[in-house]
PDB file of C-alpha atoms (C1' of nucleotides) in Angstrom:
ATOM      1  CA  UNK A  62     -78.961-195.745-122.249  1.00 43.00           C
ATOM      2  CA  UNK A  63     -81.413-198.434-123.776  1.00 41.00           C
ATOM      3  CA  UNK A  64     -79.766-201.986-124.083  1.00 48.00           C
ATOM      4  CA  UNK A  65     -76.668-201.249-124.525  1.00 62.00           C
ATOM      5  CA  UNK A  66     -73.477-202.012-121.907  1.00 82.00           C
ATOM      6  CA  UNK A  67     -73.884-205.040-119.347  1.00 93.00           C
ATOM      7  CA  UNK A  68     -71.729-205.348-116.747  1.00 95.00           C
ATOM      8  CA  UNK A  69     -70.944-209.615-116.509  1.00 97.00           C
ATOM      9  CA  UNK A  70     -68.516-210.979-114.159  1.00 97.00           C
ATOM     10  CA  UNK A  71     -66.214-213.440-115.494  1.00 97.00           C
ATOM     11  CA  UNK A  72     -66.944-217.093-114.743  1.00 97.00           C
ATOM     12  CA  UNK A  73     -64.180-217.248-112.069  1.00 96.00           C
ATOM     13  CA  UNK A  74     -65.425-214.753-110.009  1.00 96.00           C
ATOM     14  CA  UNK A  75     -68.615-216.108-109.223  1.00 97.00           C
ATOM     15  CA  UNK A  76     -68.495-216.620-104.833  1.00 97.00           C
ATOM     16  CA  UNK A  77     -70.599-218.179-103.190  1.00 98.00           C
ATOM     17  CA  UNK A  78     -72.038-216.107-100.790  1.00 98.00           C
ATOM     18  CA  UNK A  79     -73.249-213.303-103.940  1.00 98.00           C
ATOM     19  CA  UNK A  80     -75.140-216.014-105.786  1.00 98.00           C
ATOM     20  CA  UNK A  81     -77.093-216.702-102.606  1.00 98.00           C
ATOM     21  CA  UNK A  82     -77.966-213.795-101.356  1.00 98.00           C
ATOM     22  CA  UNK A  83     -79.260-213.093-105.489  1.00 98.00           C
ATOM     23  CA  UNK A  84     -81.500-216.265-104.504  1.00 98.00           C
ATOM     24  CA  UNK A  85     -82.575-215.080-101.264  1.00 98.00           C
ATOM     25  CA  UNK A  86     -85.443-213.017-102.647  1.00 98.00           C
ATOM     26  CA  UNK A  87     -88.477-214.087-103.088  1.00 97.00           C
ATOM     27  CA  UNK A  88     -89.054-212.182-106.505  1.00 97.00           C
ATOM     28  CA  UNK A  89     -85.617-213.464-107.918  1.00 97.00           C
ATOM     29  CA  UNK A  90     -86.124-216.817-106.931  1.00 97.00           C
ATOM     30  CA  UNK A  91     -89.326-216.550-109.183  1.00 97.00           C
ATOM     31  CA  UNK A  92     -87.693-214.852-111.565  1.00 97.00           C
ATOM     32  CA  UNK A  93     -84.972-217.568-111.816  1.00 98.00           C
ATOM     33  CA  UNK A  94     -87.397-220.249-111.690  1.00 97.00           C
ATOM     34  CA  UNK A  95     -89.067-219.028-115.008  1.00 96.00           C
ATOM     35  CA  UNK A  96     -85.667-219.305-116.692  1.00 97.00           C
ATOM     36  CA  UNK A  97     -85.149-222.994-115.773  1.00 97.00           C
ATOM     37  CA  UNK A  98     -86.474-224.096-118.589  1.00 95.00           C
ATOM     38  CA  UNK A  99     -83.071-222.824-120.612  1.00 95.00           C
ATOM     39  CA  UNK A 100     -85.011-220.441-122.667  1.00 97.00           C
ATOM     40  CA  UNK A 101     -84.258-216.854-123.526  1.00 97.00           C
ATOM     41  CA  UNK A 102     -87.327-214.212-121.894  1.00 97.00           C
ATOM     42  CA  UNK A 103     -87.682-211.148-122.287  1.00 96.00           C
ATOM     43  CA  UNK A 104     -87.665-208.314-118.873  1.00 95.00           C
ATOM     44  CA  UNK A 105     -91.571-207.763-119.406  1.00 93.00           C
ATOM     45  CA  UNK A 106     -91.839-211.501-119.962  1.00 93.00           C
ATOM     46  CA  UNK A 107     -90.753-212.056-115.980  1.00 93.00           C
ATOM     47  CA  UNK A 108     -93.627-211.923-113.895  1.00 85.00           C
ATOM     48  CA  UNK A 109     -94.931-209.079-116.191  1.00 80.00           C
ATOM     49  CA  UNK A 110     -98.256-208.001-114.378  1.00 81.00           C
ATOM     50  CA  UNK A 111     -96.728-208.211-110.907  1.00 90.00           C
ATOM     51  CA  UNK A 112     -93.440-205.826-110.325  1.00 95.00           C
ATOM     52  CA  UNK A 113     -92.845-202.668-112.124  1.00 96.00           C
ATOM     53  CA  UNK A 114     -90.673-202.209-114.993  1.00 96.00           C
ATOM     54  CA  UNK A 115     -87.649-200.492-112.425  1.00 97.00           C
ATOM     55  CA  UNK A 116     -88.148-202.864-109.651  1.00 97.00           C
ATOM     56  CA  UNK A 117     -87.685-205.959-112.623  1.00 98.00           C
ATOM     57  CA  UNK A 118     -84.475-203.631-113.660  1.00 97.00           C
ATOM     58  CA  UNK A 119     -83.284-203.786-109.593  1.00 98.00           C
ATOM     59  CA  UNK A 120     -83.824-207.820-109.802  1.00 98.00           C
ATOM     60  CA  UNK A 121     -82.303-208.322-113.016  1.00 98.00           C
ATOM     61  CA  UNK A 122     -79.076-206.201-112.397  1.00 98.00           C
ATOM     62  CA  UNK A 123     -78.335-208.293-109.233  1.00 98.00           C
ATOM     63  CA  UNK A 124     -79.164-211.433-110.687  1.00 98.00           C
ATOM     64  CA  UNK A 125     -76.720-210.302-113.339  1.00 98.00           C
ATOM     65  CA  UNK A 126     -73.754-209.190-111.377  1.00 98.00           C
ATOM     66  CA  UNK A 127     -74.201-211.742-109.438  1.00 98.00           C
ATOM     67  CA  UNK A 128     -73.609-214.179-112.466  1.00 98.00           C
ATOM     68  CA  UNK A 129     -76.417-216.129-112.387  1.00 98.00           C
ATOM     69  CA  UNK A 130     -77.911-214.503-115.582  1.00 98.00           C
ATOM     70  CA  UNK A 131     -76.949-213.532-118.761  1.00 98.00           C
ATOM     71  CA  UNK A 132     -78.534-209.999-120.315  1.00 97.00           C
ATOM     72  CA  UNK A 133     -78.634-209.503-123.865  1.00 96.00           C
ATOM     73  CA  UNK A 134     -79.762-206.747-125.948  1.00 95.00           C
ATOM     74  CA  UNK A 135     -81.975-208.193-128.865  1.00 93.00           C
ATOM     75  CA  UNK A 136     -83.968-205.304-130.778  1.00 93.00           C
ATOM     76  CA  UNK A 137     -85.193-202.944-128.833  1.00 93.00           C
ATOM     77  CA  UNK A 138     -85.887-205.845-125.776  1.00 95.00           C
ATOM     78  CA  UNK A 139     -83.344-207.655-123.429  1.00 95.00           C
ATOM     79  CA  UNK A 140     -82.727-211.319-123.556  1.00 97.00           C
ATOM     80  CA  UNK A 141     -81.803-213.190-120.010  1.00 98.00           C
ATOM     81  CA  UNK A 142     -81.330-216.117-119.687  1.00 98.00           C
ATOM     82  CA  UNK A 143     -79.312-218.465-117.113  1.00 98.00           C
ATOM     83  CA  UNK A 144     -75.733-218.868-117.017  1.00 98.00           C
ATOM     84  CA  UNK A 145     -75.910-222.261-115.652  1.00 98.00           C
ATOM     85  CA  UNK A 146     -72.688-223.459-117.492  1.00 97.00           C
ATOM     86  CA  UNK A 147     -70.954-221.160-115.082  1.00 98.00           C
ATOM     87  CA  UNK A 148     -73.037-221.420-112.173  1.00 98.00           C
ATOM     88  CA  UNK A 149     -72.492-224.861-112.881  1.00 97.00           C
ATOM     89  CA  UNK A 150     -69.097-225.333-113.685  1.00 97.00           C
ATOM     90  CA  UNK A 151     -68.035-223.834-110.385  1.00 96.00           C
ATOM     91  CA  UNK A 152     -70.649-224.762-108.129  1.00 96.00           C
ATOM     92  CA  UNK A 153     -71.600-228.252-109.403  1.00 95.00           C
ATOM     93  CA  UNK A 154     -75.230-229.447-108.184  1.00 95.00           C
ATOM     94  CA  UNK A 155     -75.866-225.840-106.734  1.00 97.00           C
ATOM     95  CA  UNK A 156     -78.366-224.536-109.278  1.00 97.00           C
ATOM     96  CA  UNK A 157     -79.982-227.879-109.007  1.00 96.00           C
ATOM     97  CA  UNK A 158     -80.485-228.174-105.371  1.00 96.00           C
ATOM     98  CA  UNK A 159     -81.602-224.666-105.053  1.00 97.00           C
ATOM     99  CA  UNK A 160     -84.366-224.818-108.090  1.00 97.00           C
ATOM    100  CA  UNK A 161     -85.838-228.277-107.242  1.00 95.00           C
ATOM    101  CA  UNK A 162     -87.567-226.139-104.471  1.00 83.00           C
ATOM    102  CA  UNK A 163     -88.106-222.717-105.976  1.00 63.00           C
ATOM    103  CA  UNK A 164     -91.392-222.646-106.039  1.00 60.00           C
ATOM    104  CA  UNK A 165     -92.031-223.666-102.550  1.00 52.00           C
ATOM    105  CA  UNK A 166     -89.429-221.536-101.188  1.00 53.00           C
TER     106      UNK A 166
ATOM    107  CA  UNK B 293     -80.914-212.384 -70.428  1.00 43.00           C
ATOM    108  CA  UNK B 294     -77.876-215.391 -70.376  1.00 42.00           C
ATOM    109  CA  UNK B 295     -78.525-218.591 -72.234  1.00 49.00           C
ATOM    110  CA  UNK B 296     -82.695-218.806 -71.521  1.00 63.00           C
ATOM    111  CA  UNK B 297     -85.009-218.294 -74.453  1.00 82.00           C
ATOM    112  CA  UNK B 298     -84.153-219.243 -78.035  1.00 93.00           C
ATOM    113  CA  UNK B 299     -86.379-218.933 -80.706  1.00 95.00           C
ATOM    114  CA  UNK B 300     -86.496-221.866 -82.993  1.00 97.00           C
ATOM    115  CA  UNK B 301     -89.059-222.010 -86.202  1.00 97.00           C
ATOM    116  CA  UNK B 302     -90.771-225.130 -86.781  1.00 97.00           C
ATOM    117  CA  UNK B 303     -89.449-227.715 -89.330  1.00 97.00           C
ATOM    118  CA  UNK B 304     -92.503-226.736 -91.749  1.00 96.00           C
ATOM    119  CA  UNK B 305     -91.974-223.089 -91.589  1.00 96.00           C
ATOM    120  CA  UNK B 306     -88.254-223.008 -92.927  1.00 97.00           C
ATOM    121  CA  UNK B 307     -88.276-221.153 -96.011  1.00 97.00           C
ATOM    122  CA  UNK B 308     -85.890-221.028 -99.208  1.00 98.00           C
ATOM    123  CA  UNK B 309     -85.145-218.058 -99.221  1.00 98.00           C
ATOM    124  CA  UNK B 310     -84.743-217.431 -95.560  1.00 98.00           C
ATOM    125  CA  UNK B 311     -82.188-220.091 -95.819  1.00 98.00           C
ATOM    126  CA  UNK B 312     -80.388-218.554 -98.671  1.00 98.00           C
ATOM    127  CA  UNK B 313     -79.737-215.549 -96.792  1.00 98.00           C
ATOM    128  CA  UNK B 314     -79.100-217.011 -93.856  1.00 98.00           C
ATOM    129  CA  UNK B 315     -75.869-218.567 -95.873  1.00 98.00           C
ATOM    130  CA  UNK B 316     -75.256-215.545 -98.340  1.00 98.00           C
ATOM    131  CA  UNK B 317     -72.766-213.945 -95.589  1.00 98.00           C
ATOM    132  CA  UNK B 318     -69.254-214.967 -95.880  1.00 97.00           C
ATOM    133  CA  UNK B 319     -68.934-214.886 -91.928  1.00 97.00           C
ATOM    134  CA  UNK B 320     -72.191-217.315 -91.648  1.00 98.00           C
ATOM    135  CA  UNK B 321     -70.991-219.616 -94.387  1.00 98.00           C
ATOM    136  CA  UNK B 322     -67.757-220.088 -92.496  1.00 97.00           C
ATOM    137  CA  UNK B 323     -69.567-220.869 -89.268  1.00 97.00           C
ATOM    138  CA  UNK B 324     -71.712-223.700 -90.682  1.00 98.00           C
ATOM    139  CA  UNK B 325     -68.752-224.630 -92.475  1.00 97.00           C
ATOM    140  CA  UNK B 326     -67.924-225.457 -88.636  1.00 97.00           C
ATOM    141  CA  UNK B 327     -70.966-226.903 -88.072  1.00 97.00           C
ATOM    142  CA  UNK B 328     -70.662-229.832 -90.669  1.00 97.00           C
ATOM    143  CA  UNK B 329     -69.203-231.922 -88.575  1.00 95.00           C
ATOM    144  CA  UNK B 330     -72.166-232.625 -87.170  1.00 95.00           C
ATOM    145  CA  UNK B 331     -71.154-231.646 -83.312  1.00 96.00           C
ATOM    146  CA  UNK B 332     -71.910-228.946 -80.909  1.00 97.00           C
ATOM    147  CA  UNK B 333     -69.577-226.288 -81.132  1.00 97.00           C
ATOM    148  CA  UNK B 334     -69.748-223.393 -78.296  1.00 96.00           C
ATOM    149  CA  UNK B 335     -70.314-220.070 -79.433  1.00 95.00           C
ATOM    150  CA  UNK B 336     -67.158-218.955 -78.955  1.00 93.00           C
ATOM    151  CA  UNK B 337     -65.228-221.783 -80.049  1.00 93.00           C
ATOM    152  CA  UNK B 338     -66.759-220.651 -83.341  1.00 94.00           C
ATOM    153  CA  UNK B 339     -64.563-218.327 -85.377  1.00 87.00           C
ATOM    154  CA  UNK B 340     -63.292-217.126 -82.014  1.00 81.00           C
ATOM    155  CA  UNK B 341     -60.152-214.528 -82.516  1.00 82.00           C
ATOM    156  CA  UNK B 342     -62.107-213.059 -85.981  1.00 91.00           C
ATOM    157  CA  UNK B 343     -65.061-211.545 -84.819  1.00 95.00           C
ATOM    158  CA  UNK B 344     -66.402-209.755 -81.727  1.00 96.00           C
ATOM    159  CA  UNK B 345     -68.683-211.853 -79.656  1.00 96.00           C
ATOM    160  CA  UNK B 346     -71.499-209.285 -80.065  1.00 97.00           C
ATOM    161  CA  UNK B 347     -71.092-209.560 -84.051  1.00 97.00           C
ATOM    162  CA  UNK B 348     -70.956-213.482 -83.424  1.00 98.00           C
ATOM    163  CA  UNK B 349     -74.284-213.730 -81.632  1.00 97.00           C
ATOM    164  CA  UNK B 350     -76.149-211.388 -84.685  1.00 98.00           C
ATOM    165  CA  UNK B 351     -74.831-213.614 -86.979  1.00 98.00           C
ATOM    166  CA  UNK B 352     -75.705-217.042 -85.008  1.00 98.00           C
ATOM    167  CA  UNK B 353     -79.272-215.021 -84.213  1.00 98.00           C
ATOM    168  CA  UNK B 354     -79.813-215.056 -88.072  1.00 98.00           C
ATOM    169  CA  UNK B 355     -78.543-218.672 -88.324  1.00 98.00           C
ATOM    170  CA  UNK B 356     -81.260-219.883 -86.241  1.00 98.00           C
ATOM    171  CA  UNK B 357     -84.395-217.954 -86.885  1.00 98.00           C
ATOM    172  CA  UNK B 358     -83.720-219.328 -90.639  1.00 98.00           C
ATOM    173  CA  UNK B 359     -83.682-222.904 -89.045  1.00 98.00           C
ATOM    174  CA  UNK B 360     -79.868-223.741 -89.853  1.00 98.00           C
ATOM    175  CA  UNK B 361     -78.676-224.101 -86.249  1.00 98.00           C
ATOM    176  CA  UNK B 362     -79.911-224.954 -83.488  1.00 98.00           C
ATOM    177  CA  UNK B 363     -78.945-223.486 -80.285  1.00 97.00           C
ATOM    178  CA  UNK B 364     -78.725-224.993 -76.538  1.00 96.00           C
ATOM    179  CA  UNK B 365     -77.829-223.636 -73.285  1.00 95.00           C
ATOM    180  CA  UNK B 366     -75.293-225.815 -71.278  1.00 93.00           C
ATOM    181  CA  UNK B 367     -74.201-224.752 -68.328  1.00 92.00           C
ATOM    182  CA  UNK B 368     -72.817-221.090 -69.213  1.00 92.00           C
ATOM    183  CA  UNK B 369     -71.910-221.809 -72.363  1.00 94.00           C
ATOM    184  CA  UNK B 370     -74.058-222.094 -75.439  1.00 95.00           C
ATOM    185  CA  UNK B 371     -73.713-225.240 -78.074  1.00 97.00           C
ATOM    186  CA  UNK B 372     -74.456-224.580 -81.266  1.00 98.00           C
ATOM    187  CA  UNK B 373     -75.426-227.453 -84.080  1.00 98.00           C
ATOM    188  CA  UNK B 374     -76.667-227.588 -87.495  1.00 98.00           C
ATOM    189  CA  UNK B 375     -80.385-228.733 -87.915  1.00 98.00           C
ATOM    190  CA  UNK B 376     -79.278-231.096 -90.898  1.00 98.00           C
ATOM    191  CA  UNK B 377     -82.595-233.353 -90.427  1.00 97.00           C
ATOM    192  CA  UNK B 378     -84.819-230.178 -90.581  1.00 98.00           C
ATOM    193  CA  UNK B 379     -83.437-228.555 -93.250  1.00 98.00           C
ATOM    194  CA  UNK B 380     -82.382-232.009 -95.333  1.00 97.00           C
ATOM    195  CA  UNK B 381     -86.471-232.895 -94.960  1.00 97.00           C
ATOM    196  CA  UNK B 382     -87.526-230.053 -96.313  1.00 96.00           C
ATOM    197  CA  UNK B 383     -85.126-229.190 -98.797  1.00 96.00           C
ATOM    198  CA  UNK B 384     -83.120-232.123 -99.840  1.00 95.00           C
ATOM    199  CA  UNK B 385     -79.328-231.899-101.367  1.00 95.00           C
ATOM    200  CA  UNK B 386     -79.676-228.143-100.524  1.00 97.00           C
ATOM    201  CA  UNK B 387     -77.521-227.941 -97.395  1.00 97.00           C
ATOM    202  CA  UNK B 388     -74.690-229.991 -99.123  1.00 96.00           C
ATOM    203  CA  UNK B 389     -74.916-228.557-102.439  1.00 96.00           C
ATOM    204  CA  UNK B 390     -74.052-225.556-100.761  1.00 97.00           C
ATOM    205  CA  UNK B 391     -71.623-226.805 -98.358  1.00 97.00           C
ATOM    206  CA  UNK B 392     -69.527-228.814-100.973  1.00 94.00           C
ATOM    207  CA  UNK B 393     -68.246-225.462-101.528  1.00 82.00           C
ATOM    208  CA  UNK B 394     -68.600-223.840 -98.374  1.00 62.00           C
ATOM    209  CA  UNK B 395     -64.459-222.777 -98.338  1.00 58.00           C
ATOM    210  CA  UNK B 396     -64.307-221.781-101.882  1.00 50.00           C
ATOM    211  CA  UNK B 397     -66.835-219.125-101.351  1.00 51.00           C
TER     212      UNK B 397
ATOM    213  C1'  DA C 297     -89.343-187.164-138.534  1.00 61.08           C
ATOM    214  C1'  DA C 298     -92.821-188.562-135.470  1.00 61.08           C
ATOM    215  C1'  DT C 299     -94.575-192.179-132.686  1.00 61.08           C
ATOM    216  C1'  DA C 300     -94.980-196.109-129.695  1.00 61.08           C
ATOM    217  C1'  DA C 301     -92.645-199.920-127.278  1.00 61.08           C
ATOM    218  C1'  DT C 302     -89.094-201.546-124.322  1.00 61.08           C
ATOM    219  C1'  DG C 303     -86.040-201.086-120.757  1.00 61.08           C
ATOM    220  C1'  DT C 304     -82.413-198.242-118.310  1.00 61.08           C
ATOM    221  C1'  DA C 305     -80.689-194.337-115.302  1.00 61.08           C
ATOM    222  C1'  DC C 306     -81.467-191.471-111.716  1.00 61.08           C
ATOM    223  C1'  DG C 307     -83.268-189.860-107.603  1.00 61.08           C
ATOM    224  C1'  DG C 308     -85.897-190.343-103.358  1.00 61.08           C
ATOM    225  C1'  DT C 309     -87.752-192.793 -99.200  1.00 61.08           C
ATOM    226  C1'  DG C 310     -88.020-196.121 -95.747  1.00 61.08           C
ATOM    227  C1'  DT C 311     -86.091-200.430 -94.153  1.00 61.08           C
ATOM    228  C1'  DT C 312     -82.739-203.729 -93.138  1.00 61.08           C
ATOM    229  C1'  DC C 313     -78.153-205.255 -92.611  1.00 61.08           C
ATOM    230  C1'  DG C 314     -73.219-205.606 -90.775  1.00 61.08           C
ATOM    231  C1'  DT C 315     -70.332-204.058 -87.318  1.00 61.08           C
ATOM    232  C1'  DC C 316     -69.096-203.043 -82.797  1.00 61.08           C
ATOM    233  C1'  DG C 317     -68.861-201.053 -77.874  1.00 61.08           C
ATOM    234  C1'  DT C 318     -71.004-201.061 -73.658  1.00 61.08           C
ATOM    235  C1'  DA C 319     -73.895-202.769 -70.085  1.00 61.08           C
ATOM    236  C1'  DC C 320     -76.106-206.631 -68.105  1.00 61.08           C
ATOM    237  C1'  DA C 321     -77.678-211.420 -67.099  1.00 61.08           C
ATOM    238  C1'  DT C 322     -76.423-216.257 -66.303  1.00 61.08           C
ATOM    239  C1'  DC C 323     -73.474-219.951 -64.711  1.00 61.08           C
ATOM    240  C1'  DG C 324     -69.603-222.138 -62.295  1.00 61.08           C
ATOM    241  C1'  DT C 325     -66.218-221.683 -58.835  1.00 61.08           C
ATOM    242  C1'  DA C 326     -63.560-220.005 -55.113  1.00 61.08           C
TER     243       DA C 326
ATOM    244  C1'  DT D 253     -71.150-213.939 -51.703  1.00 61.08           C
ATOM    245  C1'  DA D 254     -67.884-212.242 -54.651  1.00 61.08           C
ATOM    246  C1'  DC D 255     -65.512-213.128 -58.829  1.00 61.08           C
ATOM    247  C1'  DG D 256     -64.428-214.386 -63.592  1.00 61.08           C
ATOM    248  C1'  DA D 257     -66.159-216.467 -67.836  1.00 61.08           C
ATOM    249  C1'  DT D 258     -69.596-216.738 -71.381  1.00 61.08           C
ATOM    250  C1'  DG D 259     -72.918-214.839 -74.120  1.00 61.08           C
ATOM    251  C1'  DT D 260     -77.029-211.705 -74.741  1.00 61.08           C
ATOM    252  C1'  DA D 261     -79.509-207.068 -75.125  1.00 61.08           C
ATOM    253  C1'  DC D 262     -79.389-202.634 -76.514  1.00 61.08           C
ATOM    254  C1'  DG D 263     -77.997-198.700 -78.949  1.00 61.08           C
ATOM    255  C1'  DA D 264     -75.517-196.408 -82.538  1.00 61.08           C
ATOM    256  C1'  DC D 265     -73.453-195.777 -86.987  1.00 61.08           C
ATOM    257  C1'  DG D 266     -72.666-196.175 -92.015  1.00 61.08           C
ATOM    258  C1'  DA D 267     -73.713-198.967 -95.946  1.00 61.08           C
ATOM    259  C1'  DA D 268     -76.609-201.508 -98.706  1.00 61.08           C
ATOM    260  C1'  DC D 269     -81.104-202.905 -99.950  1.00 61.08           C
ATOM    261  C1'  DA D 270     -86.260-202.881-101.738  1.00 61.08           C
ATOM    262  C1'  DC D 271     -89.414-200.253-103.847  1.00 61.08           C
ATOM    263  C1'  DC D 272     -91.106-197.043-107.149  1.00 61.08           C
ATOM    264  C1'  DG D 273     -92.010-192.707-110.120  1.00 61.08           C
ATOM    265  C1'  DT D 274     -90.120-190.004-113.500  1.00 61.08           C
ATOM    266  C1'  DA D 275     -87.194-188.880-117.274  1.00 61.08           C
ATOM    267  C1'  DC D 276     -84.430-190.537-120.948  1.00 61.08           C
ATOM    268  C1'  DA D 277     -82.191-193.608-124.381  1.00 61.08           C
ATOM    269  C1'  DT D 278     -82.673-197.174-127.879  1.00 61.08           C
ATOM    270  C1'  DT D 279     -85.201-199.636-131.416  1.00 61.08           C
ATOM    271  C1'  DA D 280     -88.746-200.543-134.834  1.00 61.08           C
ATOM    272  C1'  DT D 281     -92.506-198.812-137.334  1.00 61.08           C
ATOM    273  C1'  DT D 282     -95.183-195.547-139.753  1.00 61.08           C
TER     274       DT D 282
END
DNA sequence: AATAATGTACGGTGTTCGTCGTACATCGTA
DNA sequence: TACGATGTACGACGAACACCGTACATTATT
C-alpha cells in the first residue's frame, strides 16, 4: 500500500465550500503555504519535526481530495505539489487571496 | 434569552482560518451570498422556507463568532449584515475572491 | 535476501459539527 | 394582560473530524 493509487478529483468538480474547509486548518494552511512557491516537496519535507507521519497522511489526503494538491509517487517518497491551474482555472483569484495571508491566519 | 447579547470578536482577532470555515458550509456560503448586498437582512428573511430556524441561528452563530456578520437586535427581529470593513482590513480581496463564486459553489 | 527509509492503511479515542424538535424569552400589538 | 411573531437555548442524535500508535506495503540499497 506504499505510493501507489491516489484518488484526484477531476478539475470540474472542485466546489467551493470543500476547498475551504481544506484551508480552514491551521496545519493545512501551513502546509499549503510551503507549496506556494510551485515546487514539488516531499510528505516529511512539510513541517517535518512538528506533526507525525499519519497526522501529515490525514492533511495531505484532504488537501488532495479536496483538489488543491497533487500527490505523486516518486521512488519510494510522494511528490505534492499545488494544483493551482485548477484551483485557478475555476476559482480565479481564490488561491491568491487566501495565501497572501497564510501565514498570519 | 430573545435578541440581547451577541458576541462579536474584535476586528484584530479575526482569524484565516476561522473565516474559512465559517464559509466552507454550503448553507453559510449561501447566506452571505445574501449578505453581499451590503443590507440588513432579518434572520428569517434569510434562506427562510430551506432550513429550520433553529439550524439557521447555529449557522448565523458560526457566522459571527468568525467575524463575517454582524448581528443587531431591532425590535423583535434580528438584522443581520456582513462585516465587509472588518474582514476587507484584515484580509484584503479575501471576502470577494470568495464571493465571486459564492453560487457556483 | 536482508535492511532501512518513506509513507499508507487501519483502528481507536475524544471532540466537534450539522441537523432538528422542543421549550422559552423577547417584542409588538390587540 | 393575553396573544402571536421572531429568534434563542438546550438537548439529542448520527456523522465527520483531529489526532496518533501500530502494522504493513513499497522502494532503494547493501
Amino acid at each position: 500500500m506504499g505510493p501507489r493509487k491516489f484518488f484526484h478529483p477531476d478539475a470540474a468538480e472542485l466546489t467551493l465550500h470543500r476547498i475551504l474547509f481544506a484551508l480552514s486548518d491551521p496545519t493545512r494552511l501551513a502546509v499549503v503555504s510551503e507549496l506556494m512557491d510551485s515546487a514539488e516537496h516531499s510528505s516529511g519535507d512539510l513541517l517535518a519535526e512538528t506533526v507525525p507521519r499519519s497526522t501529515m497522511t490525514h492533511h495531505l489526503k484532504i488537501l488532495r481530495e479536496a483538489g488543491v494538491t497533487r500527490t505523486r509517487p516518486e521512488g519510494m517518497r510522494c511528490l505534492i505539489s499545488l494544483r493551482r491551474d485548477d484551483v485557478d482555472a475555476r476559482f480565479p483569484g481564490l488561491l491568491d487571496a487566501i495565501m497572501a495571508h497564510g501565514r498570519s491566519g
